[in-house]
Coordinates of C-alpha atoms and ligand atoms in Angstrom, one line a residue:
M1 CA -4.6 1.6 -10.7
A2 CA -2.9 -1.6 -12.2
G3 CA -1.1 -2.3 -8.9
F4 CA -2.1 -4.3 -5.7
I5 CA -4.3 -1.8 -3.9
G6 CA -5.7 0.0 -6.9
S7 CA -6.8 -2.8 -8.9
N8 CA -8.5 -4.3 -5.7
L9 CA -10.2 -1.0 -4.9
A10 CA -11.5 -0.5 -8.5
V11 CA -13.1 -4.0 -8.3
R12 CA -14.8 -2.9 -5.0
L13 CA -15.9 0.4 -6.2
L14 CA -17.3 -1.0 -9.4
K15 CA -19.4 -3.5 -7.3
E16 CA -20.7 -0.5 -5.2
G17 CA -21.8 1.0 -8.4
Y18 CA -19.2 4.0 -8.8
Q19 CA -17.9 4.7 -12.2
V20 CA -14.2 4.2 -12.2
A21 CA -11.3 5.4 -14.3
G22 CA -7.7 4.9 -13.7
I23 CA -4.1 5.9 -14.5
D24 CA -1.1 3.6 -14.5
N25 CA 2.1 3.7 -16.3
L26 CA 2.6 -0.1 -15.8
A27 CA 6.0 0.5 -14.4
Y28 CA 5.2 -1.9 -11.7
G29 CA 1.5 -2.8 -12.4
L30 CA 0.0 -4.8 -14.8
Q31 CA -2.7 -4.1 -17.5
E32 CA -4.4 -7.8 -16.5
N33 CA -4.8 -6.5 -13.1
V34 CA -7.3 -3.6 -14.2
P35 CA -10.6 -5.1 -13.8
D36 CA -13.4 -4.9 -16.9
G37 CA -15.4 -1.8 -16.8
V38 CA -12.6 0.6 -15.7
E39 CA -11.7 3.4 -18.1
F40 CA -8.1 2.9 -18.1
H41 CA -5.4 5.3 -19.1
E42 CA -1.7 4.2 -19.6
R43 CA -0.1 7.5 -18.5
D44 CA 2.6 8.6 -16.3
I45 CA 1.3 10.6 -13.1
R46 CA 4.3 13.2 -13.7
D47 CA 2.8 13.9 -17.2
R48 CA 1.0 17.5 -17.1
G49 CA -1.1 15.9 -20.1
I50 CA -3.3 14.2 -17.7
Y51 CA -5.0 17.1 -16.3
G52 CA -7.9 16.6 -18.8
L53 CA -8.4 13.0 -17.4
F54 CA -9.6 14.8 -14.1
E55 CA -12.4 16.9 -15.4
G56 CA -15.9 15.7 -14.1
V57 CA -14.3 13.4 -11.5
D58 CA -15.7 13.5 -8.0
A59 CA -12.9 12.0 -6.0
V60 CA -9.4 10.9 -6.7
F61 CA -7.4 8.0 -4.9
H62 CA -3.8 8.5 -5.6
L63 CA -1.9 5.4 -4.9
A64 CA 0.8 5.4 -7.8
A65 CA 4.3 5.4 -6.4
K66 CA 7.6 3.8 -6.3
N67 CA 7.3 1.9 -3.3
C68 CA 9.8 -1.1 -2.9
I69 CA 12.0 0.5 0.0
S70 CA 15.2 -1.1 -1.4
D71 CA 14.5 0.1 -5.0
C72 CA 14.0 3.6 -3.3
Q73 CA 17.4 3.4 -1.2
A74 CA 19.0 2.5 -4.7
D75 CA 17.4 5.7 -6.7
P76 CA 16.7 8.4 -4.5
I77 CA 16.2 10.6 -7.4
E78 CA 13.5 8.6 -9.2
T79 CA 12.0 8.0 -5.9
S80 CA 11.5 11.8 -5.4
D81 CA 10.6 12.2 -9.0
I82 CA 7.6 9.7 -8.8
N83 CA 6.6 9.8 -5.2
V84 CA 7.0 13.8 -4.9
T85 CA 6.8 15.5 -8.2
G86 CA 4.2 12.8 -9.6
T87 CA 2.1 13.4 -6.6
I88 CA 2.1 17.0 -7.0
N89 CA 1.4 16.9 -10.7
V90 CA -1.9 14.7 -9.4
F91 CA -2.6 17.2 -6.6
E92 CA -2.6 19.9 -9.3
A93 CA -4.7 18.0 -11.8
A94 CA -7.2 17.7 -9.3
R95 CA -7.2 21.3 -8.3
L96 CA -7.5 22.5 -11.8
A97 CA -10.5 20.2 -12.4
G98 CA -12.2 21.2 -8.8
V99 CA -12.3 17.6 -7.6
R100 CA -14.0 17.4 -4.3
K101 CA -11.7 15.2 -2.4
I102 CA -8.3 13.6 -2.7
I103 CA -7.6 10.4 -0.7
Y104 CA -3.9 9.5 -1.1
A105 CA -1.4 6.9 0.2
E106 CA 1.2 7.8 2.7
S107 CA 2.7 4.8 4.6
S108 CA 3.6 3.7 7.9
A109 CA 7.1 3.8 6.9
L110 CA 6.7 7.4 8.3
Y111 CA 7.1 6.0 11.7
E112 CA 10.6 4.0 10.9
G113 CA 12.4 6.3 13.5
S114 CA 9.8 6.0 16.4
S115 CA 10.1 3.5 19.2
I116 CA 6.4 4.2 20.5
F117 CA 4.2 1.1 19.9
P118 CA 1.2 1.0 18.9
T119 CA 2.3 4.1 17.0
P120 CA -0.3 6.9 16.7
E121 CA -0.7 9.2 13.7
S122 CA 1.5 12.0 15.5
E123 CA 4.9 10.0 15.6
V124 CA 6.2 11.1 12.2
R125 CA 9.8 9.9 11.9
P126 CA 10.7 9.1 8.4
E127 CA 14.3 7.8 7.7
S128 CA 14.7 5.8 4.5
F129 CA 14.4 7.9 1.1
Y130 CA 11.0 6.2 0.4
A131 CA 9.8 7.3 3.9
I132 CA 11.0 11.0 3.4
S133 CA 9.2 11.1 -0.2
K134 CA 6.0 9.9 1.4
S135 CA 6.7 12.9 4.1
A136 CA 7.2 15.3 1.3
A137 CA 4.0 14.5 -0.4
M138 CA 2.2 14.9 3.1
H139 CA 3.5 18.4 3.4
F140 CA 2.4 19.3 -0.1
A141 CA -1.1 18.1 0.6
E142 CA -1.0 20.5 3.7
A143 CA 0.0 23.4 1.7
Y144 CA -2.6 22.5 -1.2
R145 CA -5.0 22.3 1.5
R146 CA -3.9 25.8 3.3
F147 CA -3.6 27.8 -0.1
F148 CA -6.4 26.4 -2.2
G149 CA -8.7 25.0 0.4
M150 CA -8.7 21.6 -1.0
T151 CA -9.8 18.3 0.9
F152 CA -7.6 15.5 1.3
T153 CA -7.6 12.2 3.7
A154 CA -4.2 10.7 4.0
L155 CA -4.0 6.8 4.8
R156 CA -1.1 5.4 6.4
Y157 CA -1.2 2.0 5.2
F158 CA 0.7 -0.6 7.3
C159 CA 1.5 -4.1 5.7
V160 CA -1.5 -4.6 3.2
Y161 CA -1.8 -8.1 2.1
G162 CA -4.1 -10.0 -0.2
P163 CA -4.8 -11.1 -3.8
I164 CA -2.8 -9.4 -6.7
Q165 CA -0.1 -8.2 -4.2
D166 CA 3.0 -7.5 -6.4
Y167 CA 5.5 -10.6 -6.0
R168 CA 7.5 -9.4 -8.8
R169 CA 9.4 -6.6 -7.3
T170 CA 13.1 -6.9 -6.2
I171 CA 12.4 -7.9 -2.6
P172 CA 8.9 -9.4 -2.4
P173 CA 6.5 -8.9 0.3
V174 CA 7.2 -11.3 2.9
M175 CA 4.2 -13.4 2.6
S176 CA 4.1 -13.7 -1.1
A177 CA 8.0 -14.6 -1.1
F178 CA 7.2 -17.4 1.6
I179 CA 4.1 -18.8 -0.4
I180 CA 6.1 -18.7 -3.8
K181 CA 9.4 -20.3 -2.4
L182 CA 7.6 -23.3 -0.5
L183 CA 5.2 -24.2 -3.5
K184 CA 8.2 -24.5 -5.7
G185 CA 10.0 -26.6 -2.9
E186 CA 12.9 -23.8 -2.4
R187 CA 14.3 -22.4 0.8
P188 CA 12.6 -19.1 1.7
I189 CA 14.9 -16.2 2.5
I190 CA 14.6 -14.1 5.7
Y191 CA 16.1 -10.8 6.0
G192 CA 17.4 -9.9 9.3
K193 CA 16.2 -11.0 12.7
C194 CA 13.4 -13.3 12.7
E195 CA 11.9 -11.1 15.6
K196 CA 11.3 -8.2 13.2
R197 CA 7.4 -7.8 13.6
R198 CA 4.8 -6.2 11.4
D199 CA 1.3 -5.2 11.6
F200 CA -0.6 -7.0 8.4
V201 CA -4.0 -5.9 7.4
Y202 CA -6.2 -7.5 4.7
I203 CA -7.0 -5.7 1.6
D204 CA -10.8 -5.8 1.9
D205 CA -10.6 -4.2 5.3
I206 CA -8.5 -1.5 3.6
N207 CA -11.3 -1.4 1.0
D208 CA -14.0 -0.7 3.8
F209 CA -12.1 2.2 4.9
H210 CA -11.8 3.8 1.2
L211 CA -15.5 3.6 1.0
L212 CA -15.9 5.6 4.4
C213 CA -13.4 8.1 3.0
L214 CA -16.1 8.6 0.1
R215 CA -19.1 8.9 2.2
D216 CA -18.1 10.3 5.7
S217 CA -17.2 13.9 6.0
R218 CA -15.5 13.1 9.4
T219 CA -12.5 11.7 7.2
D220 CA -12.0 14.9 5.5
D221 CA -8.7 16.6 6.0
E222 CA -7.6 13.9 8.5
T223 CA -4.9 11.3 8.7
F224 CA -5.5 7.7 9.4
N225 CA -3.6 4.6 10.3
L226 CA -4.7 1.8 8.6
G227 CA -3.5 -1.4 10.3
S228 CA -4.9 -4.5 12.3
G229 CA -3.5 -3.1 15.6
E230 CA -1.8 -6.3 15.9
N231 CA 1.6 -7.6 14.8
H232 CA 3.5 -10.8 14.0
S233 CA 7.1 -11.7 13.7
V234 CA 8.4 -12.8 10.4
L235 CA 9.1 -16.2 11.8
E236 CA 5.4 -16.4 12.9
I237 CA 4.4 -15.8 9.4
Y238 CA 6.9 -18.3 8.1
E239 CA 5.4 -21.0 10.4
L240 CA 2.0 -20.2 9.5
V241 CA 2.5 -20.1 5.7
S242 CA 4.5 -23.3 6.1
R243 CA 1.6 -25.0 8.1
L244 CA -1.1 -23.7 5.7
L245 CA 0.7 -25.3 2.5
G246 CA 1.9 -28.5 4.5
V247 CA 5.4 -27.7 3.4
R248 CA 8.5 -27.5 5.8
L249 CA 11.9 -26.1 4.6
E250 CA 14.7 -24.4 6.7
P251 CA 14.7 -20.8 5.8
E252 CA 17.8 -19.1 4.6
F253 CA 18.9 -16.2 6.6
K254 CA 20.5 -13.2 4.9
P255 CA 21.7 -9.6 6.4
D256 CA 18.8 -7.1 7.3
L257 CA 17.7 -4.9 4.5
P258 CA 18.4 -1.0 4.5
G259 CA 15.9 1.3 5.8
E260 CA 13.6 -1.3 7.1
A261 CA 12.1 -0.7 10.4
Q262 CA 12.2 -3.8 13.1
M263 CA 8.9 -3.2 14.2
T264 CA 5.5 -1.6 13.3
L265 CA 2.4 -1.9 15.0
A266 CA -0.6 0.6 14.3
D267 CA -2.5 2.5 16.8
I268 CA -6.0 2.4 15.1
T269 CA -8.0 4.3 17.7
K270 CA -8.7 7.3 15.2
A271 CA -10.0 5.0 12.5
S272 CA -11.8 2.8 14.7
A273 CA -13.6 6.1 16.2
L274 CA -15.3 6.0 12.8
G275 CA -16.7 2.6 13.3
W276 CA -13.9 0.9 11.1
K277 CA -12.9 -2.5 12.2
P278 CA -10.6 -5.0 10.3
K279 CA -12.4 -8.2 10.1
T280 CA -10.2 -10.5 8.4
D281 CA -8.1 -12.9 10.6
L282 CA -4.4 -13.7 9.5
E283 CA -5.2 -17.2 8.7
T284 CA -8.0 -16.4 6.5
G285 CA -6.5 -13.7 4.5
L286 CA -3.6 -15.8 4.0
L287 CA -5.7 -18.7 2.5
H288 CA -6.8 -16.0 0.0
A289 CA -3.2 -15.1 -0.8
V290 CA -2.1 -18.5 -1.3
D291 CA -5.3 -19.2 -3.5
Y292 CA -3.9 -16.0 -5.7
I293 CA -0.4 -17.1 -6.0
K294 CA -1.5 -20.9 -7.0
S295 CA -3.7 -19.4 -9.7
E296 CA -0.5 -17.3 -10.8
M297 CA 1.2 -20.4 -11.0
A298 CA -1.3 -22.6 -12.8
E299 CA -1.6 -19.9 -15.4
G300 CA 2.3 -20.2 -15.8
R301 CA 3.1 -16.6 -14.7
I302 CA 5.2 -17.6 -11.8
Ligands
NAD1 N1 0.9 -2.4 0.0 C1 1.3 -2.0 1.1 O1 1.4 -2.7 2.3 C2 1.6 -0.4 1.4 C3 2.0 -0.1 2.8 C4 2.4 1.1 2.8 C5 2.0 2.2 1.8 N2 1.7 1.7 0.6 C6 1.4 2.8 -0.4 O2 0.1 2.5 -1.0 C7 0.1 2.8 -2.5 C8 -0.3 1.5 -3.4 O3 0.4 0.5 -3.1 P1 0.6 -1.1 -3.6 O4 0.9 -2.0 -2.7 O5 -0.8 -1.1 -4.4 O6 1.7 -0.7 -4.7 P2 1.9 -1.2 -6.4 O7 3.5 -1.1 -6.6 O8 1.1 -2.6 -6.5 O9 1.1 -0.2 -7.2 C9 1.7 1.2 -7.3 C10 1.2 1.3 -8.9 O10 1.7 2.6 -9.1 C11 2.2 2.7 -10.5 N3 3.0 3.7 -10.9 C12 4.4 3.9 -10.4 N4 5.1 4.9 -10.8 C13 4.0 5.4 -11.8 C14 4.2 6.6 -12.6 N5 5.2 7.5 -12.6 N6 2.9 6.9 -13.1 C15 1.8 6.2 -13.2 N7 1.8 5.1 -12.4 C16 2.9 4.7 -11.6 C17 2.8 1.4 -10.5 O11 2.9 0.6 -12.1 C18 2.1 0.4 -9.8 O12 0.7 -0.5 -10.5 C19 1.6 3.3 -2.9 O13 1.4 4.7 -2.9 C20 2.3 2.8 -1.5 O14 3.6 3.5 -1.3 C21 1.2 0.5 0.3

């Protein structure tokens, strides 16, 4: 709830008139990200004491995770503890409270070992500890559906970007990293080959699909890729950020990070068939991300 996608989702849900409660242990998220109007609980998803918080809840978005791939590679035990055990605890809480529907985050990382592009939902080939933890959560969701008749929607986000994206993590997301470095007049770091390509999708477009999950029963018990269906090389992103900021500095090149796929590209046929379409072009989305980072700098947080 206090992270990137959760806090943006909360703002959108409040705007749409929903009542919103949220849980976050603030391990990575920040209290200041939680919008006014949310009933916020600083709790850990692994704590069985959270069960009572699910009473009377209609739908749950489960987004909490340890999700920096290099941090997960460094600590597989905590990765499993949060992303698998924590996820099961959320499913159990929802089961006991009779929640109508759980919408939860998987990841495009599930396709790490695939060489089919664009990648359809059927191509699950996890490799990194992070991706393995997401696939374990997927199997638990299937078992909860099978044995308890619960309703789930699994969302495989590709590279979601926009305001409130967490730039504090060990290896910040590529766009935030470039923006921060260039605004500070420092050389940005590029890991691995510049041809590494990513499918970037803007947070508002993701929220359009979140609303669809609440309102359209065709999303029940289904899994969806949420990307833009286009991808860009890290170098293209660097060039664009550099042009938008009017700052040019030679990037510093470092070896590739472990566990990172060389390419992601979503096959969004399934989500598109429900009428969903990513609307925000890369330049417009990036300008919003730049505005956010600039405001964080003005507040002295960076
Ligand atoms: N952002 C992306 O591009 C992307 C891509 C693929 C998948 N995802 C998935 O989407 C979800 C949301 O991602 P995000 O980008 O908003 O990440 P984020 O790190 O900004 O938010 C995750 C939140 O989970 C909280 N959290 C972690 N451990 C917790 C625990 N034990 N108890 C309670 N709260 C805990 C953190 O404090 C943080 O606020 C994650 O499950 C992530 O794996 C995100």
